[in-house]
Coordinates of C-alpha atoms in Angstrom, one line a residue:
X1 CA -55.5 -89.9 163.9
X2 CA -51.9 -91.3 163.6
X3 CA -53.1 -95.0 164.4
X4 CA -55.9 -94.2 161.6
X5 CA -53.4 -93.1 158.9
X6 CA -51.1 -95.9 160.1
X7 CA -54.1 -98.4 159.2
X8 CA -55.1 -96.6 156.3
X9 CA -51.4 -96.8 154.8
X10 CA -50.9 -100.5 156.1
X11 CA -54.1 -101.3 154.1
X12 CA -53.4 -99.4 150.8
X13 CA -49.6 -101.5 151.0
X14 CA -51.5 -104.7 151.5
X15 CA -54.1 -104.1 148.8
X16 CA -51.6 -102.7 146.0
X17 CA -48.5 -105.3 147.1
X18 CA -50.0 -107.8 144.5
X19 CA -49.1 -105.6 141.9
X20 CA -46.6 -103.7 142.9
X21 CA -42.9 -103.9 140.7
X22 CA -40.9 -102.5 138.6
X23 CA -40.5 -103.5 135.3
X24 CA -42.2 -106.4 136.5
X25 CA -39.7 -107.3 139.4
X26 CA -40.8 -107.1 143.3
X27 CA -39.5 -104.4 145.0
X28 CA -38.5 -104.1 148.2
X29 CA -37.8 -101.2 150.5
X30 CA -35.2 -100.3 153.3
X31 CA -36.2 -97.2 155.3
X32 CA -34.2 -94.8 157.2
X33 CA -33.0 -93.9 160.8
X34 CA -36.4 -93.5 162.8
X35 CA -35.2 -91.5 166.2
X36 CA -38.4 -92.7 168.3
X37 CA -36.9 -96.1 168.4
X38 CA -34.3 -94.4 170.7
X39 CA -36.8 -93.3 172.6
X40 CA -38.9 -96.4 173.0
X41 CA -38.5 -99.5 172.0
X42 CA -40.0 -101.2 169.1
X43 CA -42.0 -104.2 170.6
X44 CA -42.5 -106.3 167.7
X45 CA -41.5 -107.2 164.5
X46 CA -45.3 -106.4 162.6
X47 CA -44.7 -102.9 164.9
X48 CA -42.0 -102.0 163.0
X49 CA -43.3 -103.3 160.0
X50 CA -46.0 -101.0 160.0
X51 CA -43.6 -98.0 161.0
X52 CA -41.5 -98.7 157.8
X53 CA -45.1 -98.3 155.4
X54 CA -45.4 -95.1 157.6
X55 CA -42.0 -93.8 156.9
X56 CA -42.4 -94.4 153.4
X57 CA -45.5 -93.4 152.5
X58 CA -48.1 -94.0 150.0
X59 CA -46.5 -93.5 146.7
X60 CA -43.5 -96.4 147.7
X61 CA -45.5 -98.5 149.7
X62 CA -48.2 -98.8 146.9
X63 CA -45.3 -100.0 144.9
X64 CA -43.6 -102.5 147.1
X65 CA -43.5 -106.0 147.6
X66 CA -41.9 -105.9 150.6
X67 CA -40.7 -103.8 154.0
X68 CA -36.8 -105.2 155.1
X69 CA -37.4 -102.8 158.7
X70 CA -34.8 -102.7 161.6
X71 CA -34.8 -100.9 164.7
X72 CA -32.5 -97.7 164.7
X73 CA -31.8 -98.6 168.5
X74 CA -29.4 -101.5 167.4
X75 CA -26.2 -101.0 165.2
X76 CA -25.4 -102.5 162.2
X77 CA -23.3 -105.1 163.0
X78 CA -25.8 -106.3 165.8
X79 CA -28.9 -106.7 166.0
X80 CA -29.9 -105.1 162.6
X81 CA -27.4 -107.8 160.9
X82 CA -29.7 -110.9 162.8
X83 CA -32.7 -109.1 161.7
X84 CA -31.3 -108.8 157.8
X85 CA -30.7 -112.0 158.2
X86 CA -34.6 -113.3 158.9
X87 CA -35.3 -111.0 156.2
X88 CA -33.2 -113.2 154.0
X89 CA -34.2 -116.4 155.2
X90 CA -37.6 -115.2 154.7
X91 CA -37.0 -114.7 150.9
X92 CA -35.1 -117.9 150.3
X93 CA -37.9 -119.5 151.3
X94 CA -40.7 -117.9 149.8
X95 CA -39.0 -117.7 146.4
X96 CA -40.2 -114.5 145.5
X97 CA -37.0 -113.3 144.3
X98 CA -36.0 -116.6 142.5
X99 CA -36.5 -114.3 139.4
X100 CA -35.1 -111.3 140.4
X101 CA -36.1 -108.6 142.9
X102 CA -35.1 -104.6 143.2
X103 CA -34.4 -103.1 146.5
X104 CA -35.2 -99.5 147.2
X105 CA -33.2 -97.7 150.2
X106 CA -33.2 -94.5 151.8
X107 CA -30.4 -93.3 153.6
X108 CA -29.3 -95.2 156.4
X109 CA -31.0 -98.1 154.8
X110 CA -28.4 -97.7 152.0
X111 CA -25.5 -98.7 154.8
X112 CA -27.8 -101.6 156.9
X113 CA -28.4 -103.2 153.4
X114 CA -25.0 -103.3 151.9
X115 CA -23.8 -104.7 155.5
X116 CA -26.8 -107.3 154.4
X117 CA -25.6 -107.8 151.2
X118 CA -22.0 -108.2 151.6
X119 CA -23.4 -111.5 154.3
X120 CA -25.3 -113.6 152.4
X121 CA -22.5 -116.6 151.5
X122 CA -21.7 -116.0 155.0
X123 CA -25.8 -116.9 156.0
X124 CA -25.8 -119.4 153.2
X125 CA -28.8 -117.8 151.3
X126 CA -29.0 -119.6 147.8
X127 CA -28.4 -116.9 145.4
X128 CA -30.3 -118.5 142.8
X129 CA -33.2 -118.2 145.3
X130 CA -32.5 -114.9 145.9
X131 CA -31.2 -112.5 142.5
X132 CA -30.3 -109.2 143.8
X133 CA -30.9 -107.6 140.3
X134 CA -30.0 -103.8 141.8
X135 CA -30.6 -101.4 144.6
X136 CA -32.2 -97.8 143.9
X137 CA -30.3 -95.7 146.6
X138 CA -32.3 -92.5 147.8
X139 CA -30.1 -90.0 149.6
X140 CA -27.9 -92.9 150.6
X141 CA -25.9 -92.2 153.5
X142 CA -23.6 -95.5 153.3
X143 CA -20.7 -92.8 153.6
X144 CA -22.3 -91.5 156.6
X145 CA -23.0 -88.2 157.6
X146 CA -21.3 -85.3 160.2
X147 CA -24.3 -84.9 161.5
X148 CA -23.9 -88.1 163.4
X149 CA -20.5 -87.2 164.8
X150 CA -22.3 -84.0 166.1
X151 CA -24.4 -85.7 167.6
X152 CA -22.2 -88.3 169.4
X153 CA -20.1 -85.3 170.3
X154 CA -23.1 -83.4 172.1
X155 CA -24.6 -86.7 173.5
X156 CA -21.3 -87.3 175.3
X157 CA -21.5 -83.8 176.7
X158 CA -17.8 -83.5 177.1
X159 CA -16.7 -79.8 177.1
X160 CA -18.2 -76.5 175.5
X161 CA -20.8 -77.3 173.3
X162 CA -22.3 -74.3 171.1
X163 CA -26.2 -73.7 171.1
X164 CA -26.0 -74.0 167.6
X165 CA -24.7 -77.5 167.9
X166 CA -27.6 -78.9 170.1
X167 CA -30.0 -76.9 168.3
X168 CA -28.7 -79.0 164.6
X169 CA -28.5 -82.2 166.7
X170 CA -31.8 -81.7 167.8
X171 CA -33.3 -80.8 164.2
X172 CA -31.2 -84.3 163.4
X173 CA -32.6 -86.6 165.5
X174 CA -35.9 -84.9 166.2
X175 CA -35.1 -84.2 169.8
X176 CA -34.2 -81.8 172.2
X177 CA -32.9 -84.3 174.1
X178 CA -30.0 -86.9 172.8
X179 CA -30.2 -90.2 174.8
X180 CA -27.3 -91.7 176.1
X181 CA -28.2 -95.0 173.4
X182 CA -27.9 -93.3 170.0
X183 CA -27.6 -96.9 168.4
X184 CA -27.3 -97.2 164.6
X185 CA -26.3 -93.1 165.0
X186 CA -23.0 -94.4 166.1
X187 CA -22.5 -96.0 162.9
X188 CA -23.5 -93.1 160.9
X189 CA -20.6 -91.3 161.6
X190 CA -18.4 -91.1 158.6
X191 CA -14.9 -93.1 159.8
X192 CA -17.6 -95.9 161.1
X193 CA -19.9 -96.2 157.9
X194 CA -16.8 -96.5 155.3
X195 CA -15.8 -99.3 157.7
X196 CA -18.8 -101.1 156.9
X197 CA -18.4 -103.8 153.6
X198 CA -16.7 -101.1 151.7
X199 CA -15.7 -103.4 149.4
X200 CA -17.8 -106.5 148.6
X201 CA -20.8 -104.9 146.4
X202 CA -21.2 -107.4 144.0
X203 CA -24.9 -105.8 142.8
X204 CA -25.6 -102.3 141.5
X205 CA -26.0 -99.8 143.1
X206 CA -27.8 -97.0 141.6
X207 CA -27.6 -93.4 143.1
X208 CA -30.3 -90.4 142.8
X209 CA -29.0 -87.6 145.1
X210 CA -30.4 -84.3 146.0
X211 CA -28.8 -80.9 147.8
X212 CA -31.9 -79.1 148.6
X213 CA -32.8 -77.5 152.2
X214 CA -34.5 -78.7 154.9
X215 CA -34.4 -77.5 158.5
X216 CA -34.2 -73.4 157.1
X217 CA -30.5 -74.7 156.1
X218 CA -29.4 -74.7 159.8
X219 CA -27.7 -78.0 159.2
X220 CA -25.2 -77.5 156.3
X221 CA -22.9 -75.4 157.9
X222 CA -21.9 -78.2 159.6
X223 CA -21.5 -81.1 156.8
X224 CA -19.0 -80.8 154.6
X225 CA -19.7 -80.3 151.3
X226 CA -22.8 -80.4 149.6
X227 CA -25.4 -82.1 150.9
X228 CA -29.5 -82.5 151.3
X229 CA -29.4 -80.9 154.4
X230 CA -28.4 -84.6 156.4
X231 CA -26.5 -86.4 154.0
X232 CA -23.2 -85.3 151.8
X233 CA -22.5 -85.6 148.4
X234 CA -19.2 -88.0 149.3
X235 CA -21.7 -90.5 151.1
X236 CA -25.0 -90.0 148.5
X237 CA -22.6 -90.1 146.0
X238 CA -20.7 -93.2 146.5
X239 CA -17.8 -91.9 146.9
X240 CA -14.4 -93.8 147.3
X241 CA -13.1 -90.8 149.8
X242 CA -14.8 -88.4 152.4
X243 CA -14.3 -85.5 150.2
X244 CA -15.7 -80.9 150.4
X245 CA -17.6 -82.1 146.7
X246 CA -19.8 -79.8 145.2
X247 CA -21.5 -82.8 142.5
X248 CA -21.0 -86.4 141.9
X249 CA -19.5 -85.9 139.2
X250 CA -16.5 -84.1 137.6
X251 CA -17.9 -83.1 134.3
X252 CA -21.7 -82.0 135.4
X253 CA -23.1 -79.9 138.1
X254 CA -25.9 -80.5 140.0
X255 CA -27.9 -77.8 138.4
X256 CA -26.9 -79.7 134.8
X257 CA -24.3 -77.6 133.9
X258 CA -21.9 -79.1 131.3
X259 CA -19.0 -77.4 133.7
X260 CA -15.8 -78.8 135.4
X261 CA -17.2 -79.2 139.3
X262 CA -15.3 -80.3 142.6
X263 CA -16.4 -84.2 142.8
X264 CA -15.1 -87.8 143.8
X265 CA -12.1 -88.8 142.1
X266 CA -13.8 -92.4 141.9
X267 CA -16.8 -94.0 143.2
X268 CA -17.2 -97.5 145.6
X269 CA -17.1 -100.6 142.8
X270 CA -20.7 -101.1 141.3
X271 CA -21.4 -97.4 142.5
X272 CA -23.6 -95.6 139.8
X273 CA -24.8 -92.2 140.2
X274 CA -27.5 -91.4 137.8
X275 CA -29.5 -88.2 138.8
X276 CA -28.8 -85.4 140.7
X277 CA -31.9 -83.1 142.2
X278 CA -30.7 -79.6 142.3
X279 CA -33.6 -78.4 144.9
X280 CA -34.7 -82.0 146.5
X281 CA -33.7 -82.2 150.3
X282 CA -33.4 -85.6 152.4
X283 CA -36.9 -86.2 152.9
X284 CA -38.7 -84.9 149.4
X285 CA -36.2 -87.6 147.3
X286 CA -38.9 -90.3 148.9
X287 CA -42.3 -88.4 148.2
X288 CA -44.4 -87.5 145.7
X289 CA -43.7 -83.8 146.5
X290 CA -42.7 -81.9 143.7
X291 CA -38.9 -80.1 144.9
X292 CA -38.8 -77.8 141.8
X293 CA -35.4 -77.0 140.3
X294 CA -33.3 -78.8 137.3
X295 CA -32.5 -82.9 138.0
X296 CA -29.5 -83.0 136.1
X297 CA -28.7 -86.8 134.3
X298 CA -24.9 -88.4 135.0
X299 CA -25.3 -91.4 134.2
X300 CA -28.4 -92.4 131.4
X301 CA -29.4 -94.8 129.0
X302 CA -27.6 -98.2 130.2
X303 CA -29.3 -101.3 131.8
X304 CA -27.9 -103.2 134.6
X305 CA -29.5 -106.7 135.4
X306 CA -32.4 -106.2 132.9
X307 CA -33.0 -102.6 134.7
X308 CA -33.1 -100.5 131.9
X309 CA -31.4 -96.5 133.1
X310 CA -33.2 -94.0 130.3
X311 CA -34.5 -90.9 131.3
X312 CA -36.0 -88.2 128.9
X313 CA -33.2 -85.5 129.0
X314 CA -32.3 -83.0 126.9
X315 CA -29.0 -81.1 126.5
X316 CA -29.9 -77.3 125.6
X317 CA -28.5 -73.6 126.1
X318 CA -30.6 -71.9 129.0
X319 CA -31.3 -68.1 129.5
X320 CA -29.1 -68.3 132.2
X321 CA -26.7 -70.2 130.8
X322 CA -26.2 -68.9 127.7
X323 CA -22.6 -70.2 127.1
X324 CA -23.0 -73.0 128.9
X325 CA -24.8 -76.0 127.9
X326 CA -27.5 -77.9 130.5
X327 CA -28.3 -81.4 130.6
X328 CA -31.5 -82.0 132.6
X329 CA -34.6 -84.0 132.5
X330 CA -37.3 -82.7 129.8
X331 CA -39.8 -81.0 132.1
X332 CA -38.2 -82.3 135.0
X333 CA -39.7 -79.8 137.8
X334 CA -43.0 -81.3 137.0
X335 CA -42.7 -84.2 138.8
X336 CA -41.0 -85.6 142.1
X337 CA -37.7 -87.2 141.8
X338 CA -39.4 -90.2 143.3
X339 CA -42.3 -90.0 140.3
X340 CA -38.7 -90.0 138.2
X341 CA -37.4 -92.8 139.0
X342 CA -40.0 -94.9 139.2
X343 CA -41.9 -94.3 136.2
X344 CA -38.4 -94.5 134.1
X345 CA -37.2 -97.6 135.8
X346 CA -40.9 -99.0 135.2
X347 CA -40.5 -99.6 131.5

């Protein structure tokens, strides 16, 4: 059945790629940390192609150009870099970002691409061959996450290790079991990730965030601040410093409050964090599930390489705010965040 759905997805990509955009502009998608490449590994490049379509499901893959997929046995510096770097090639030479193309990440693929990114004088990739117009950052874990250092900590084994610790881990990675090779885990942990081109983001990079629950909430206890059950707010966020932040932003909550709330004091340069889903975990920002709750607007109506930001919110009192205002998207609990973004940016 899974080699079926596989084929079936692979199939719909193929079939819908020749249409796919946004606004008109390819897009192309960077998936996540995958944990079975730990376990075995990926034997060929159209392998892992097909594992990305998988991971991302039908309503991205529809709309996509492209896959850039990686194994999450190799680290970012290693062999993910050479593999970015094919990828790369690959569009120089094809020319189908000569007029612009928009990348779509989710979480660790937020920290492999901006490594990517911050390489391409360094590879010599013509620019005007490739136009990086913006990157849409699901759940971006470019800041990392403490979940990684948890599980470097228990796959080390050194010392008294709480149940509770391997039982997270576990929920983490999708193990019981943490092998000895967590490779592009290692640079998940927070110290590694912000070492990782923090500076050199010459493209924009627009944030959609969540702080819903996955995993009954067993995980949060153990990541500081708030997070989407894998991923803080300082790292989804964009944040400058690693940072106990309730919202992404100072003057909003994630819930759309109009309220002072404990956030970064600045973001990463060309870091712009535009929605916030009050209810969406990790894994619903990418779906077409519906996560229910207010998505609250930071930053709205602006364009950024021709990609016009402008969301249908609405700033109101609610019943349970009363003297309060809330700024969220009109009808926003109606759709998936995913469904938001793309039919906005779409326009």
């Amino acid at each position: 059945m899974k080699t079926k759905a596989l084929l079936l997805l692979a199939l719909a990509f193929m079939a819908s790629s020749v249409n796919a955009s946004i606004n008109g502009k390819p897009v192309i998608l960077v998936h996540g940390f995958q944990v079975e490449d730990l376990q075995n590994n990926p034997p060929n490049e159209g392998f892992l192609q097909q594992r990305s379509v998988e991971y991302f499901g039908e309503f991205w893959s529809q709309r996509a150009d492209r896959h850039h997929y990686f194994s999450s046995a190799d680290r970012v510096r290693g062999g993910i870099k050479d593999q970015f770097k094919r990828h790369f090639e690959r569009l120089e030479s094809n020319g189908l970002c000569a007029q612009g193309c928009i990348w779509v990440t989710h979480s660790t693929g937020d920290l492999v691409l901006r490594d990517a990114l911050s390489r391409l004088g360094q590879w010599g990739i013509n620019q005007n061959r490739v136009k990086v117009l913006a990157v849409v950052d699901l759940a971006g874990a470019g800041g990392g996450t403490e979940l990684a250092d948890l599980a470097v900590t228990v796959s080390e084994g050194g010392g008294f290790i709480q149940n509770s610790i391997r039982t997270v881990v576990g929920l983490f990675l999708g193990v019981s079991v943490v092998p000895d090779n967590l490779g592009v885990v290692n640079d998940l942990r927070p110290a590694t990730a912000r070492s990782i081109a923090p500076q050199n983001q010459a493209f924009p990079r627009l944030r959609f965030t969540g702080t819903g629950s996955a995993f009954a909430g067993l995980s949060k206890p153990f990541i500081l601040g708030s997070d989407d059950s894998v991923v803080p707010l300082h790292s989804a966020c964009g944040s400058r410093f690693v940072g106990n932040y309730e919202s992404c932003d100072r003057n909003i909550r994630v819930n759309g409050q109009l309220k002072s709330s404990r956030a970064p004091s600045s973001l990463l340069h060309n870091h712009f964090v535009v929605l916030m889903g009050e209810k969406a975990d990790h894994f619903e920002v990418i779906t077409d599930e519906r996560a229910g709750g207010n998505y609250a607007t930071v930053i709205n109506d602006r364009t950024f390489n021709g990609v016009r930001v402008d969301f249908d919110d609405v700033t109101e009192r609610k019943w349970w705010s009363w003297f309060t205002k809330v700024r969220t998207l009109r009808n926003g609990d109606r759709k998936s965040m995913s469904r938001h973004v793309y039919e906005t940016l779409d326009n």
